[in-house]
Amino acid sequence: VGADTVPEGGWLDSGQLAAWLRFVAVLELLPAALDSQLRRDADLTHFDYYVLAMLSESDDATVRMSDLARRTNATPSRLSHVIRRLEERELVERIACSDDRRASDARLTESGRAKLESAAPGHVGFVRRHVIDALSSEQLDQLAAIADALLDRIDPDGDFGPLRGARSAAVDSEG
Amino acid sequence: VGADTVPEGGWLDSGQLAAWLRFVAVLELLPAALDSQLRRDADLTHFDYYVLAMLSESDDATVRMSDLARRTNATPSRLSHVIRRLEERELVERIACSDDRRASDARLTESGRAKLESAAPGHVGFVRRHVIDALSSEQLDQLAAIADALLDRIDPDGDFGPLRGARSAAVDSEG
DNA sequence: TAAGATTGAATCGTCAATCTTA
DNA sequence: TAAGATTGACGATTCAATCTTA
């Protein structure tokens, strides 16, 4: 590297900065909009909704806490607080685990399923109008690829989030 | 519309859902990562940093509160609390406005500028490594366009955020 | 009457510490 | 010794109400 180059990547050029500033605006405004819609219409945060949705898609509507934390992109602490609040509202219940007595399962109650089903149409409609329909189908594909690339950097070990990209269990490969 | 169509757009297909789930993971994890880096290295939230950065780029390092709220994508209430905390740490100061006595200006102090300058290299490096360098230059352009499209839906009146897209003050146009 | 800004109460998330069991 | 999970204290954001001035 020459002596008079910018040190280690340096600042952002104007195009990079403009893209970053717009993206930051989305990072601030979109979660706020999702929370606002769900709180107003269903008295749920977006994270609450997500927890209920992940439970509803599982066998017996039951998921191990540590697994649920991973699926909802949350720390164990955050999930524990949220599950406690949802349990007070009788939307979920906690069940002690028989095979591993350190663990516990969260389970969606009937009342929780009813809450989710009453909230879902409004929420899905909101997501459709504000995100899906705002983008062309090419842009939606691009967004998925971009999100994958970002998650590889933010969470390289895959501790959080849905299974992504092309590496499910690429341990036995030759590369 | 036919009688037996799905009501108003209906659910998301599997491709749309997969893209949305990945995007939601980014919305959860990236802000947390930004906050974590800045809190650890500079005792600032990402929003704190953003406020200081917006002030530093303005004439006399001074911005009207309502204007600063728009530029930082924040509600007046949120900004007011944050500015109070930053003022207690002597990183900003508030100045009563002479021309409009309802308004007040926030101004970056010398100490605030020093804080920003000491935090900037580490933060910019983090953004570069985790976002900019994770994407191709085509993807970064795509992300800017996607963010624009989303902001048009989330904030159609442009109450928040940086000036965007092709409509700066398109009032006098013919279209 | 509305714009600009602030405040206090309540809620939510984070961090560090803890407790139990594998 | 580490994994799974929880707790309490603290910090940050939201919501509704308020206050002042245009």
Tab-separated table of N, CA and C in Angstrom, chain B residues 11 14-15 25 35 41 47 71 81 90 96 109 117 123-124 131-132 135 138 153 160 169 173 175:
chain	number	residue	atom	x	y	z
B	11	TRP	N	-52.563	-13.659	1.716
B	11	TRP	CA	-51.350	-13.999	2.460
B	11	TRP	C	-50.104	-13.732	1.636
B	14	SER	N	-44.537	-18.134	-0.508
B	14	SER	CA	-43.379	-18.592	0.263
B	14	SER	C	-42.124	-17.770	-0.022
B	15	GLY	N	-41.973	-17.291	-1.259
B	15	GLY	CA	-40.823	-16.456	-1.568
B	15	GLY	C	-40.900	-15.109	-0.873
B	25	ALA	N	-35.111	-10.195	10.401
B	25	ALA	CA	-33.927	-10.531	11.193
B	25	ALA	C	-32.906	-9.396	11.153
B	35	ASP	N	-25.791	-0.383	18.159
B	35	ASP	CA	-25.833	0.101	19.542
B	35	ASP	C	-24.737	-0.529	20.385
B	41	ASP	N	-17.631	1.071	22.812
B	41	ASP	CA	-16.433	1.839	22.474
B	41	ASP	C	-16.531	3.325	22.789
B	47	PHE	N	-28.327	6.186	18.149
B	47	PHE	CA	-29.110	7.407	17.955
B	47	PHE	C	-28.353	8.624	18.489
B	71	ARG	N	-34.389	15.227	10.777
B	71	ARG	CA	-33.171	14.664	10.208
B	71	ARG	C	-32.744	13.369	10.876
B	81	HIS	N	-35.810	14.075	25.091
B	81	HIS	CA	-35.174	13.292	26.154
B	81	HIS	C	-33.688	13.075	25.875
B	90	GLU	N	-22.758	17.379	28.820
B	90	GLU	CA	-22.081	18.533	28.211
B	90	GLU	C	-21.562	18.239	26.810
B	96	ALA	N	-31.905	29.180	23.491
B	96	ALA	CA	-33.216	29.744	23.174
B	96	ALA	C	-33.131	30.519	21.873
B	109	THR	N	-21.242	21.038	21.482
B	109	THR	CA	-20.156	21.702	22.222
B	109	THR	C	-18.809	21.217	21.698
B	117	GLU	N	-15.544	12.886	17.162
B	117	GLU	CA	-14.344	12.592	16.384
B	117	GLU	C	-13.594	11.382	16.916
B	123	HIS	N	-16.668	3.629	14.523
B	123	HIS	CA	-18.026	3.386	14.048
B	123	HIS	C	-18.073	3.239	12.529
B	124	VAL	N	-17.397	4.128	11.829
B	124	VAL	CA	-17.382	4.031	10.366
B	124	VAL	C	-16.751	2.704	9.940
B	131	VAL	N	-21.581	-3.730	6.763
B	131	VAL	CA	-22.619	-3.394	5.784
B	131	VAL	C	-22.011	-3.126	4.403
B	132	ILE	N	-21.249	-2.074	4.299
B	132	ILE	CA	-20.760	-1.637	2.983
B	132	ILE	C	-19.963	-2.739	2.292
B	135	LEU	N	-21.624	-5.965	0.809
B	135	LEU	CA	-22.444	-5.880	-0.398
B	135	LEU	C	-21.595	-5.481	-1.600
B	138	GLU	N	-23.279	-2.991	-6.829
B	138	GLU	CA	-24.634	-3.081	-7.381
B	138	GLU	C	-25.659	-3.244	-6.261
B	153	ARG	N	-43.521	4.664	1.282
B	153	ARG	CA	-44.733	4.089	1.877
B	153	ARG	C	-44.828	4.355	3.375
B	160	PHE	N	-40.032	12.655	8.014
B	160	PHE	CA	-38.775	12.238	8.610
B	160	PHE	C	-37.725	12.036	7.534
B	169	ALA	N	-38.786	19.227	-4.428
B	169	ALA	CA	-39.849	20.200	-4.194
B	169	ALA	C	-40.661	20.292	-5.473
B	173	SER	N	-43.820	21.515	-11.005
B	173	SER	CA	-43.674	20.755	-12.244
B	173	SER	C	-45.013	20.675	-12.962
B	175	GLY	N	-46.229	17.738	-14.502
B	175	GLY	CA	-46.905	16.443	-14.376
B	175	GLY	C	-48.048	16.530	-13.431
